[in-house]
Coordinates of C-alpha atoms and ligand atoms in Angstrom, one line a residue:
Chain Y
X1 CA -44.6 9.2 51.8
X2 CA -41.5 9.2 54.2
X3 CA -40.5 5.8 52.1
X4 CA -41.3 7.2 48.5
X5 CA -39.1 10.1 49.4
X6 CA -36.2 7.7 51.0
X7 CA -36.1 5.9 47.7
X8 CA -35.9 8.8 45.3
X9 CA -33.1 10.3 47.5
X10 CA -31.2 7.0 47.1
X11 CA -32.1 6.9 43.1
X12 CA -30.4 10.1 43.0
X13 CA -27.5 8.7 45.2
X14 CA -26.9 5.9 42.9
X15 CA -27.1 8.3 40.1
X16 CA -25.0 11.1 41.3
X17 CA -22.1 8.1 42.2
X18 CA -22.4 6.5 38.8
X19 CA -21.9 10.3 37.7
X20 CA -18.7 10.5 39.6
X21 CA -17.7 6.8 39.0
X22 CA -18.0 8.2 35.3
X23 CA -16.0 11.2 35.2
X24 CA -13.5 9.8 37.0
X25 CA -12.9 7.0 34.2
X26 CA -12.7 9.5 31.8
X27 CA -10.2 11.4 33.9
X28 CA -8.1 8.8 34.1
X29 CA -8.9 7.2 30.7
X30 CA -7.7 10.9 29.4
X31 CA -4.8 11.1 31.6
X32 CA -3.1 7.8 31.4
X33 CA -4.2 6.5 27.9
X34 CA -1.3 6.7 25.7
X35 CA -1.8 9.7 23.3
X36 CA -0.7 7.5 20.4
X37 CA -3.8 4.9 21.4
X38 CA -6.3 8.4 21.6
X39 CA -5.0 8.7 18.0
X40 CA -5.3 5.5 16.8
X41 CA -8.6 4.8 18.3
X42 CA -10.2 8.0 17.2
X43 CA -8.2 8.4 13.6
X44 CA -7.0 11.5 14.8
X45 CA -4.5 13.2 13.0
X46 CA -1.5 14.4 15.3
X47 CA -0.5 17.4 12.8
X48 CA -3.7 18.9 12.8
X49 CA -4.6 18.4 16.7
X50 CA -1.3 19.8 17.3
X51 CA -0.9 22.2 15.1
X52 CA -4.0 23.5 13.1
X53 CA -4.8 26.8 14.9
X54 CA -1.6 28.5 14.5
X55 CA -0.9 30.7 11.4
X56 CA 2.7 30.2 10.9
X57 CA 5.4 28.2 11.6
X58 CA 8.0 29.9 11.2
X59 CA 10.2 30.9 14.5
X60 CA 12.5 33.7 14.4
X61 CA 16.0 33.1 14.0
X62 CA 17.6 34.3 17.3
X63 CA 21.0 36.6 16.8
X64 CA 23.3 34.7 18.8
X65 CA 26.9 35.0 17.1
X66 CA 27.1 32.2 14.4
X67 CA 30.5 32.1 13.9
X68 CA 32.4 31.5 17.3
X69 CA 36.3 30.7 18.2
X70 CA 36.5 27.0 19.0
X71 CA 37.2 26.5 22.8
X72 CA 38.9 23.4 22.7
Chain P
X1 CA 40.3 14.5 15.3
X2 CA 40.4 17.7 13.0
X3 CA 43.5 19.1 15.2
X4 CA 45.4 15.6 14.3
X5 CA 45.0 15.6 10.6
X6 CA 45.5 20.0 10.6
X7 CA 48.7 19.3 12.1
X8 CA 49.9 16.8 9.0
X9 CA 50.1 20.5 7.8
X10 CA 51.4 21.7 10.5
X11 CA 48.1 23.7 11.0
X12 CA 47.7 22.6 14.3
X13 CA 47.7 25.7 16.8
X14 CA 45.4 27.4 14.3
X15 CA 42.4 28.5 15.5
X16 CA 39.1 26.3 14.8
X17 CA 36.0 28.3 13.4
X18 CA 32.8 26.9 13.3
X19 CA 29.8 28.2 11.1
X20 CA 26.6 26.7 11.0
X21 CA 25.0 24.9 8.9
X22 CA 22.3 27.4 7.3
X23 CA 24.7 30.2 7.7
X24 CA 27.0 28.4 5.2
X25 CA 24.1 27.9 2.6
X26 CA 23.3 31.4 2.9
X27 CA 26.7 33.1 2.9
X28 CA 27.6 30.5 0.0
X29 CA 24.4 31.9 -2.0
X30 CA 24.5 35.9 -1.1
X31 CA 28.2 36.7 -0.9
X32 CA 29.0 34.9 -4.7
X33 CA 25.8 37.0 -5.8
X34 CA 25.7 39.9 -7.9
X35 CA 23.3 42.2 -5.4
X36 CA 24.6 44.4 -3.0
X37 CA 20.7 43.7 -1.6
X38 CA 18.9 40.9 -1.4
X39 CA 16.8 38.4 0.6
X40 CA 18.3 35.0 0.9
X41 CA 16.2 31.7 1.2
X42 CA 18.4 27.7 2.2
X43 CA 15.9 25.3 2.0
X44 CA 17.5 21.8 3.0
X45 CA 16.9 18.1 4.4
X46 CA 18.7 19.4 8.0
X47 CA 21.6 21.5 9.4
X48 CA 22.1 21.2 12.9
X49 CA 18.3 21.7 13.2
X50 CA 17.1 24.7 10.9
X51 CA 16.0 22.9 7.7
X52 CA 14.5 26.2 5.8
X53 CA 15.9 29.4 6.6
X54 CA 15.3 33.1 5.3
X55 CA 17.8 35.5 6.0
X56 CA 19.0 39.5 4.4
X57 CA 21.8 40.3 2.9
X58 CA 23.0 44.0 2.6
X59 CA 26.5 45.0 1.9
X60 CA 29.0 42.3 4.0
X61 CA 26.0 41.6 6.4
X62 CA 23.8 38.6 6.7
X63 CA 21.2 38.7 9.0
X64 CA 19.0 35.4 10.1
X65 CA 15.1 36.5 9.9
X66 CA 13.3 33.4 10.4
X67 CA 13.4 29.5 10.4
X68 CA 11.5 26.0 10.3
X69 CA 13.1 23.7 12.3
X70 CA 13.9 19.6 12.0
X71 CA 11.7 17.4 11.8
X72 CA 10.0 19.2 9.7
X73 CA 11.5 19.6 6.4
X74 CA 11.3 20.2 2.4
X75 CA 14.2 18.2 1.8
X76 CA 13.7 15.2 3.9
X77 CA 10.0 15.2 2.8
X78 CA 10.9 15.3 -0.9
X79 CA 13.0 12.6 0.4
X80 CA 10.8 10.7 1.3
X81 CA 9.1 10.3 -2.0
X82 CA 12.4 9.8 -3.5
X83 CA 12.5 6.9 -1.2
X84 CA 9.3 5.8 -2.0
X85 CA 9.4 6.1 -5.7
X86 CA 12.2 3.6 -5.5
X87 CA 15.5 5.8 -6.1
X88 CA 18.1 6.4 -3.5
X89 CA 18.2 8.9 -1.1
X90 CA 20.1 12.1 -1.1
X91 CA 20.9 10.9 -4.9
X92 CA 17.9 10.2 -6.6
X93 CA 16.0 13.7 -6.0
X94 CA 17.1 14.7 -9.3
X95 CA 15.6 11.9 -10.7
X96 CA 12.5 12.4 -9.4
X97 CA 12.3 15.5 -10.5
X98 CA 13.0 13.9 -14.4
X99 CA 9.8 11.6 -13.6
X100 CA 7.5 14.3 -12.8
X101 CA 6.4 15.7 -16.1
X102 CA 5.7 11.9 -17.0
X103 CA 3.2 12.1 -14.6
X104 CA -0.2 14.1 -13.9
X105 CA -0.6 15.5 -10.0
X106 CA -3.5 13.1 -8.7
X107 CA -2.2 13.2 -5.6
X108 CA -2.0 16.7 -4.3
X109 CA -4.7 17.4 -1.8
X110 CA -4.2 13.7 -0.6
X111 CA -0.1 15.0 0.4
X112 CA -1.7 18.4 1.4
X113 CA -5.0 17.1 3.8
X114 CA -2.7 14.0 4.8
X115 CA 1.0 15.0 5.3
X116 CA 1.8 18.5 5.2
X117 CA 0.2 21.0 6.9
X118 CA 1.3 24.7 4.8
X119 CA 0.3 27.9 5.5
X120 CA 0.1 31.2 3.9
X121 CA 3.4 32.0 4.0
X122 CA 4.7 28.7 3.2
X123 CA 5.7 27.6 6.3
X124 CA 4.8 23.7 7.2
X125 CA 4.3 21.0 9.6
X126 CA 4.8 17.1 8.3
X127 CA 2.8 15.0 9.9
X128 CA 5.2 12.4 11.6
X129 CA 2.4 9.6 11.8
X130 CA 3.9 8.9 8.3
X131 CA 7.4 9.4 8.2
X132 CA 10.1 7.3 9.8
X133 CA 13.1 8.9 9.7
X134 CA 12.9 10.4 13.3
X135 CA 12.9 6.7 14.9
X136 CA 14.3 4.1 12.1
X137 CA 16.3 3.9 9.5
X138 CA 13.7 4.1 6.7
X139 CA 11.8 7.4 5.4
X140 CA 8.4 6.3 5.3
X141 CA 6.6 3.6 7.2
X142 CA 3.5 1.7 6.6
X143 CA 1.0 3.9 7.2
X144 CA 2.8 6.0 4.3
X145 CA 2.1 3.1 2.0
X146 CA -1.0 2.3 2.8
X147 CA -2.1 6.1 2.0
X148 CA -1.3 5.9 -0.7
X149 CA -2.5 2.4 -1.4
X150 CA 0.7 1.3 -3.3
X151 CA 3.6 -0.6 -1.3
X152 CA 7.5 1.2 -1.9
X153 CA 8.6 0.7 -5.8
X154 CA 11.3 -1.8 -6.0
X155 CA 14.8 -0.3 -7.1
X156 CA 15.4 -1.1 -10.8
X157 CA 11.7 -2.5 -11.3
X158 CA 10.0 -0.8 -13.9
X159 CA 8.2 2.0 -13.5
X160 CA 4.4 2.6 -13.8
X161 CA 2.4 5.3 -14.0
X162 CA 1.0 5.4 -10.6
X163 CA 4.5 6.2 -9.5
X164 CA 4.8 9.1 -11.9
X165 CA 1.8 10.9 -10.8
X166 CA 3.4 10.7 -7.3
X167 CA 6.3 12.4 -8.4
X168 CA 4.3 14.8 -10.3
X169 CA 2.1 15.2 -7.1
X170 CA 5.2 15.7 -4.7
X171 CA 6.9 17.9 -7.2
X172 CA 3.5 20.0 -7.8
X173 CA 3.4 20.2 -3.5
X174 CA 7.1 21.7 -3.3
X175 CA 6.5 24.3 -6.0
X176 CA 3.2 25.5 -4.3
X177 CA 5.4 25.4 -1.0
X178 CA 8.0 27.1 -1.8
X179 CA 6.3 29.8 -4.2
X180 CA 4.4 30.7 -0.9
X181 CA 7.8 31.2 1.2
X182 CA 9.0 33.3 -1.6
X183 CA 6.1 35.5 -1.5
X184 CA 6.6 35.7 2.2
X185 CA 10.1 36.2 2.4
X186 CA 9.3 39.6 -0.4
X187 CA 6.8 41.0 2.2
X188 CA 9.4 40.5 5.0
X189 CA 12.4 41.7 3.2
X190 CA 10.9 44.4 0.3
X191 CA 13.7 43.7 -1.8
X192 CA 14.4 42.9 -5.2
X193 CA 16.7 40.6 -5.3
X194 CA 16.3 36.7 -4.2
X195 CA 19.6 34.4 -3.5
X196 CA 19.5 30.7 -3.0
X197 CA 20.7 27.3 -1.4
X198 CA 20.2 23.8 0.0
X199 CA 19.5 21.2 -1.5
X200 CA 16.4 21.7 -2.8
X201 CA 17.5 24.7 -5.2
X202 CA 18.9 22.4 -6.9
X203 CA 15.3 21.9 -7.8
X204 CA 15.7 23.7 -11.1
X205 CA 11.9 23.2 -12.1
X206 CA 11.2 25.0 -9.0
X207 CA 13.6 27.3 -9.7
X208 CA 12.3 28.3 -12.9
X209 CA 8.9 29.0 -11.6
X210 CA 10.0 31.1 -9.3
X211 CA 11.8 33.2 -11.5
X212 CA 8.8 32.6 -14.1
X213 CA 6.5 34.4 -11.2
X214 CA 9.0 38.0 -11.1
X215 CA 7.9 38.0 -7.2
X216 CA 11.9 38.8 -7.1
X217 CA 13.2 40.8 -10.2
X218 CA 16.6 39.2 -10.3
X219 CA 17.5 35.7 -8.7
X220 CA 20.7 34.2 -8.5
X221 CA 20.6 30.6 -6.6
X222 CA 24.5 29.0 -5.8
X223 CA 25.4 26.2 -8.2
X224 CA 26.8 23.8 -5.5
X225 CA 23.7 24.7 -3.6
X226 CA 23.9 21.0 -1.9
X227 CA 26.5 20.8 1.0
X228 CA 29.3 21.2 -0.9
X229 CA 28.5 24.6 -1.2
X230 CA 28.4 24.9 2.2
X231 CA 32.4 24.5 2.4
X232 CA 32.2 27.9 -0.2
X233 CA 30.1 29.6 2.5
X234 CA 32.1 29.0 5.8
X235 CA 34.9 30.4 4.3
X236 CA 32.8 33.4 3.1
X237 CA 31.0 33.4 5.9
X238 CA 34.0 33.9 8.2
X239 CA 36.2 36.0 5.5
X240 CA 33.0 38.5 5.4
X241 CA 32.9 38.4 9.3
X242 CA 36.3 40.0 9.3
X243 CA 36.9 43.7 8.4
X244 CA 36.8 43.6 4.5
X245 CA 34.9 45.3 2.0
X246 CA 32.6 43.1 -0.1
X247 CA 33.2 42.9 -3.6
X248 CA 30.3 42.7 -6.0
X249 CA 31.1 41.3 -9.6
X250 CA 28.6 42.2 -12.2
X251 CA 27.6 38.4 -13.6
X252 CA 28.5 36.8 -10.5
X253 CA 32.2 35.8 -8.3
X254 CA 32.2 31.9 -9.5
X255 CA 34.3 32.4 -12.3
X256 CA 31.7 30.0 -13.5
X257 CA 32.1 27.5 -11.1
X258 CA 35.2 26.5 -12.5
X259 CA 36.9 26.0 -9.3
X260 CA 38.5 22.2 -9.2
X261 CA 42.1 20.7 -9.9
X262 CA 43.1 20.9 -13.9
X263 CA 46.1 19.3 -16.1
X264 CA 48.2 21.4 -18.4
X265 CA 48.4 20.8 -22.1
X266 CA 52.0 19.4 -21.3
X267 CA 50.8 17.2 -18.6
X268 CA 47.6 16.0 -21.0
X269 CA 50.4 15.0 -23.5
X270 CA 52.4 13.3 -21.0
X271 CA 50.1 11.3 -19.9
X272 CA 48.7 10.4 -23.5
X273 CA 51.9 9.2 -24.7
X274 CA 53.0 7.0 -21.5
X275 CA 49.9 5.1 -22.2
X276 CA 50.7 4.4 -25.8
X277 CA 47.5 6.0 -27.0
X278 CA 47.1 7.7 -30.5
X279 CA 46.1 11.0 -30.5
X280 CA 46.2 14.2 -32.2
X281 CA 45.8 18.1 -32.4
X282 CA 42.4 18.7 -32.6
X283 CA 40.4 22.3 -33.6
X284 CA 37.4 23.4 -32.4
X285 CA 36.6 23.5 -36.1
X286 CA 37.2 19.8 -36.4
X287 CA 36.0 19.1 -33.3
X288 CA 32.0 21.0 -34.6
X289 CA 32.1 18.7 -37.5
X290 CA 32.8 15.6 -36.0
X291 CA 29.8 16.3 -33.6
X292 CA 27.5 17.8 -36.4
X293 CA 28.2 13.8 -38.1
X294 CA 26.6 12.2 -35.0
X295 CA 29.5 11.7 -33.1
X296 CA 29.5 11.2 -29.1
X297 CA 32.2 13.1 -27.8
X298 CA 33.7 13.1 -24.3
X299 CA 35.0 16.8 -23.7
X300 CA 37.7 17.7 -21.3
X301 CA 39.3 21.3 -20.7
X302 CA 40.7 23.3 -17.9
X303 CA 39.6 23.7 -14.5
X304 CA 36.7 21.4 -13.3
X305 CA 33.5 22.5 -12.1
X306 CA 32.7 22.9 -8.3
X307 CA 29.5 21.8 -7.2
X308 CA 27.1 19.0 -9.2
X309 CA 26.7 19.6 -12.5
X310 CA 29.2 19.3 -15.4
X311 CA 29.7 23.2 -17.0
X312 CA 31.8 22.3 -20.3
X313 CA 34.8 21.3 -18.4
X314 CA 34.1 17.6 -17.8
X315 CA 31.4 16.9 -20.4
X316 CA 29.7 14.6 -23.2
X317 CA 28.8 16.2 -25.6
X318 CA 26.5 15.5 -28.8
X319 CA 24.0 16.6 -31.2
X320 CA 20.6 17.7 -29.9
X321 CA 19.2 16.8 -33.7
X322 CA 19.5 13.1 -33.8
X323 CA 16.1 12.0 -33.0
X324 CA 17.6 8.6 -30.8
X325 CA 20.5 10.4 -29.4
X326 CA 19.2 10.8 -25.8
X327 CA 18.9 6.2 -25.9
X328 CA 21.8 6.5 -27.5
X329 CA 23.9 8.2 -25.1
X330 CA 21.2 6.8 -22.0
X331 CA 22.3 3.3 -23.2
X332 CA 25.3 3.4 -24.7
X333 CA 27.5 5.6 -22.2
X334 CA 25.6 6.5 -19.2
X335 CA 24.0 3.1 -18.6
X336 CA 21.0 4.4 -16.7
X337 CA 17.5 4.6 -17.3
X338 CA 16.4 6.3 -20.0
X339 CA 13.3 8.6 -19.1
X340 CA 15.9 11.4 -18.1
X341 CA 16.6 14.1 -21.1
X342 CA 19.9 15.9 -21.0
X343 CA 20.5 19.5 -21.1
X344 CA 21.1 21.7 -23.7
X345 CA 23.5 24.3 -23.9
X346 CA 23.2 27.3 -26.4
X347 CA 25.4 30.8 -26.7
X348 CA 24.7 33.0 -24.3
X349 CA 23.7 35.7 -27.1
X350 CA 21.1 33.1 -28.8
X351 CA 19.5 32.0 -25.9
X352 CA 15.8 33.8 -26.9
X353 CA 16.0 32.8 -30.3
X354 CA 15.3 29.0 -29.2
X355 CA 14.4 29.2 -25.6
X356 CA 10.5 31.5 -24.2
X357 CA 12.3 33.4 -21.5
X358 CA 15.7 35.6 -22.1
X359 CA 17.8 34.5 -19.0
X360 CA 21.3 34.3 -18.3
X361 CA 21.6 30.6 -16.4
X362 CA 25.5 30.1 -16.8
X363 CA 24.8 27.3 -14.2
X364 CA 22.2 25.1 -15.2
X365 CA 19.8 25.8 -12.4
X366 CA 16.5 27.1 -13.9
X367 CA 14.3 25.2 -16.5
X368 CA 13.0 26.8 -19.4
X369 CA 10.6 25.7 -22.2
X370 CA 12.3 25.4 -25.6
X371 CA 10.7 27.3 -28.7
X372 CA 11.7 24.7 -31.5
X373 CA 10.5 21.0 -31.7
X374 CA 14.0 20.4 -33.4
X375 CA 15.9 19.1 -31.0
X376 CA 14.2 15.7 -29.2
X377 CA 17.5 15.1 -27.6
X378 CA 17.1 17.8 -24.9
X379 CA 13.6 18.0 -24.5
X380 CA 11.3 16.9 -21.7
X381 CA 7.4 15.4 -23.0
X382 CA 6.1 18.5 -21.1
X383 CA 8.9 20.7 -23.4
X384 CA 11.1 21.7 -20.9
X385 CA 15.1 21.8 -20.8
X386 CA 17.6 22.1 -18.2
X387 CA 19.4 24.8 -20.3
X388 CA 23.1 26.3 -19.7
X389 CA 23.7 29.2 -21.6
X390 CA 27.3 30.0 -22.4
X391 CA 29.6 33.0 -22.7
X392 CA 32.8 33.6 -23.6
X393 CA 33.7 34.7 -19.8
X394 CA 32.5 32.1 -18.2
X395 CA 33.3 29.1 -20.1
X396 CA 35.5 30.0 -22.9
X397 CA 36.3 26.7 -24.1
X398 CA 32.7 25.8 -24.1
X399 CA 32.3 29.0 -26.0
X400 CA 34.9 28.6 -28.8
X401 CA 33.1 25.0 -29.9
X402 CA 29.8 26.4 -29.7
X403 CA 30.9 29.2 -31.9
X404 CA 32.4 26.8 -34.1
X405 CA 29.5 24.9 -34.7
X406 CA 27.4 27.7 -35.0
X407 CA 29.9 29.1 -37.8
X408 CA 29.3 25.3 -39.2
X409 CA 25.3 24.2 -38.8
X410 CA 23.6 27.8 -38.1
X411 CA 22.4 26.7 -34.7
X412 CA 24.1 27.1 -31.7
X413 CA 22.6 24.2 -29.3
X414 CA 24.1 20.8 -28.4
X415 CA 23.2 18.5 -25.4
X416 CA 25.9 19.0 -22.8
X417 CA 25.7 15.9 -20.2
X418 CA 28.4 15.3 -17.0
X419 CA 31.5 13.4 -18.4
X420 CA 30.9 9.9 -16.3
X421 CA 28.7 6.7 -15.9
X422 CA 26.3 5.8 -13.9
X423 CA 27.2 5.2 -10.3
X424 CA 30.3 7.0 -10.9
X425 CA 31.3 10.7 -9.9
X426 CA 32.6 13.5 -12.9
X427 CA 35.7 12.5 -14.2
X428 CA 38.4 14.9 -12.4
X429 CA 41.9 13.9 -14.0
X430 CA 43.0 12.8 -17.5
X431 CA 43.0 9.1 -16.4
X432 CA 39.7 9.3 -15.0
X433 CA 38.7 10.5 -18.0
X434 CA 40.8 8.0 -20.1
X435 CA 39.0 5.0 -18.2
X436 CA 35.7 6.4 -18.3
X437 CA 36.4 6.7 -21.9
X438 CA 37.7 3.3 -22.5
X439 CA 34.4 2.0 -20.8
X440 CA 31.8 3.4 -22.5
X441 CA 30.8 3.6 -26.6
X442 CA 31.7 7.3 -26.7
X443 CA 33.7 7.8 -30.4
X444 CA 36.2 10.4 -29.6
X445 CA 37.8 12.2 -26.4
X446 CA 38.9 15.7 -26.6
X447 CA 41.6 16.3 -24.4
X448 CA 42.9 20.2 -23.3
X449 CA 43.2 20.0 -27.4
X450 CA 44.3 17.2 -28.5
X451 CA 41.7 13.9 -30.2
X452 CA 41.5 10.3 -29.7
X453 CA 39.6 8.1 -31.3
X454 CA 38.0 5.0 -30.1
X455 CA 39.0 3.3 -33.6
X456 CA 42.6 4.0 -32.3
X457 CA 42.2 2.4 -29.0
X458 CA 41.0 -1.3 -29.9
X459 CA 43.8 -2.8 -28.6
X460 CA 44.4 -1.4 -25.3
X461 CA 42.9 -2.7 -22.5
X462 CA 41.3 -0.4 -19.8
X463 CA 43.1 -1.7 -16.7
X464 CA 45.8 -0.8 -18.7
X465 CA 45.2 2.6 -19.0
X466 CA 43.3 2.7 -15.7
X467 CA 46.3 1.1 -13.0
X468 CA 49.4 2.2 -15.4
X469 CA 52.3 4.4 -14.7
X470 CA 51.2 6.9 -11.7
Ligands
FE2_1 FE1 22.4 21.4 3.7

């Protein structure tokens, strides 16, 4: 019994480390793999990643002073 | 740099002013304008960064409301399919424009899903995965191509019809564009008048539509709206920053664009008879018939026009009747392709007896669709024309031959195309115009009054006329 037990608990040791051995490639698969590559591989299109869930694009037009006296 | 040559005029301790570059397209649209109100939209390839702005005008005041900034841009991205289409950049827009009612717009929704992202109110991302100019020196770069499935035209190479739906496409995708900032820039603004600049209002299909749609009641766009224009607009941009009262003129304050460097009658004489040529006192009356009889005429009077298009100042002129006249003059004088019509220009006071709308366009900016199927010379296959209406304040030389040969024919419409040859800028002086005259199969000149004809010129050479006494 003791032995059945020892070798599920080490099945689910093996399992939870793959797990981690995982996540941890995809963290650093996500991190350090160039975005243009992420792109490329997936055919994703950087306008629409970027940029799909805002509504405008305009930006206001700040008021600084246009027309300035040259400094030099 | 600047100090060094200001000080050749002794101009040196003068203080600098700096305006930028969207400022200058707006002041150069709103302060010329005829509204006391109104909203102002510069749509260009780039400034210092802005590349579409929308702004409010009200009395001497121009306020900034909103902008797109570089990369992302109308102009660069018509640009781009300038470039692609196989015409030269920051040149060949206007041709472009020509080829699009050649075409059918296949390709919309593949430029819309693909390479613009626009929203409601006609703002817009490009996608940069197909554009080049933010890293090379090209527009576009493969990927472009292979969207599309076609490589870059060659220059020169003839043109097939896949490229004409492009143009039709692109030209389809900046009207939807910039109907959609127009409608936007009414809800922010509420007001009725709409001014415009940049280089893409000198989109005058465009321009038309949006005048066509009566979002704005009135709309008045700058006719330099390219940078030159912007020159205009610093200056009124820092005159109107001072404390002056704005003056409002009921047409407009271009004085119909007639703003560049003229020659006297005297001089004109001069200058005719140092360089041996025959000439002689022409009417405007002689001048109608000679024109009526199929004549090519190279017309030059007064002060030349500011900006890009040729007014009546620096013109060629002909009759829109002859059915070959636009090969003729294509071939003949302007040595360019010949898909392009030429633009019409009619009285001012018969402009809705040939043309559907009943606009003033002193300036050639809007297209219109022409009524008659008379005149094959000035009329694109989809029926539209590039028309300049004329009246006797604006243009009165223009005026007095149009009168002429309306006294003569009955119709007042003749084509009206710049005075030059391909590759070449307007003439500006009387020698420019000489060469460009002895160059090219045009039959007569008309000079500040007085005629020559080609007949009369067989002998002398063009260097001659060109490189003489100065
Ligand atoms: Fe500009």
């Amino acid at each position: 019994m003791r032995y059945i037990l020892e070798r599920i608990k080490n099945f689910l040791w093996a399992v939870e480390s793959f797990l981690v051995e995982l996540c941890c490639l995809i963290l650093y698969f996500l991190i350090f793999c160039p975005y243009s590559l992420i792109l490329k591989i997936f055919k994703v299109n950087s306008l629409y990643l970027v940029n799909r869930k805002s509504k405008t694009f305009w930006v206001e037009s700040s008021k600084a002073k246009t027309i300035f006296e040259d400094q030099y | 740099m600047l100090r060094k040559h200001l000080s050749e005029f002794s101009l040196d301790k003068s203080t600098l002013y700096f305006s930028e570059h969207h400022l200058s397209h707006a002041a150069s649209a709103f302060y010329p304008s005829p509204f006391k109100k109104a909203a102002v939209l510069c749509l260009d390839g780039v400034g210092e960064w802005a590349t579409s702005t929308t702004w409010l005008g009200d009395g001497k005041d121009l306020k900034a409301i909103s902008q797109i900034n570089y990369p992302h841009s109308l102009g660069l991205l018509y640009s781009a399919f300038t470039y692609y289409c196989g015409f030269k950049v920051n040149s060949g827009e206007y041709k472009l424009m020509g080829l699009a009612p050649l075409g059918k717009p296949k390709y919309v929704d593949l430029i819309m899903e693909n390479l613009v992202d626009v929203k409601e109110d006609g703002s817009f991302y490009l996608n940069l995965t197909y554009f080049n100019y933010t890293r090379g020196l090209t527009m576009i770069n493969e990927e472009f191509e292979n969207l599309f499935g076609h490589p870059k035209r060659t220059p020169e190479s003839l043109i097939d019809q896949f490229y004409k739906d492009v143009a039709a496409s692109i030209q389809h995708v900046t009207e939807t564009i910039i109907l959609k900032m127009v409608k936007y820039l009414k809800e922010v603004t509420q007001v009725d008048n709409l001014c415009m600049a940049g280089g893409v209002a000198l989109n005058c299909v465009v321009n038309g539509k949006i005048r066509e749609t009566k979002i704005f009641k009135s709309v008045w766009v700058q006719p330099a709206a390219g940078d030159a224009g912007g020159a205009l607009g610093a200056a009124l941009a820092l005159y109107y920053n001072g404390d002056v009262t704005r003056k409002i003129e009921e047409k407009d304050s271009m004085k119909g664009a007639l703003l560049g460097p003229m020659a006297s009658r005297s001089e004109t004489e001069n200058i005719l008879s140092n360089e041996n040529i025959k000439y002689k006192n022409c009417s405007y009356c002689e001048l109608a018939s000679l024109i009526e009889q199929g004549s090519v005429v190279g017309f030059y009077t007064g002060r030349m026009e500011f900006g890009p298009r040729a007014l009546g100042s620096r013109s060629i002129i002909a009759n829109a009747k002859i059915p070959d006249i636009q090969k003729i003059i294509n071939l003949k004088i302007k040595k360019r392709e010949s898909f392009r019509p030429f633009a019409p220009i009619v009285l001012a006071e018969d402009y809705h007896r040939y043309f559907v709308s009943n606009y003033d366009a002193p300036y050639m900016q809007f297209t219109d669709y022409i009524q008659s199927d008379q005149f094959p010379g000035v009329t694109h296959v989809d029926g539209s024309c590039r028309v300049q209406s004329v009246s006797k304040e604006k243009s009165p030389e223009f005026y007095q031959l149009l009168n002429e040969y309306k006294k003569l024919t009955g119709e007042s419409v003749l084509i009206n195309t710049s005075f030059n040859v391909r590759g070449e800028p307007i003439v500006c002086s009387v020698k420019d115009a000489i060469s460009c005259f002895m160059r090219t199969d045009l039959d007569y000149i008309f000079l500040n009054g007085f005629l020559v004809d080609k007949k009369d010129c067989s002998e002398l050479q063009v260097d001659e006329v060109y490189f003489g006494a100065d």
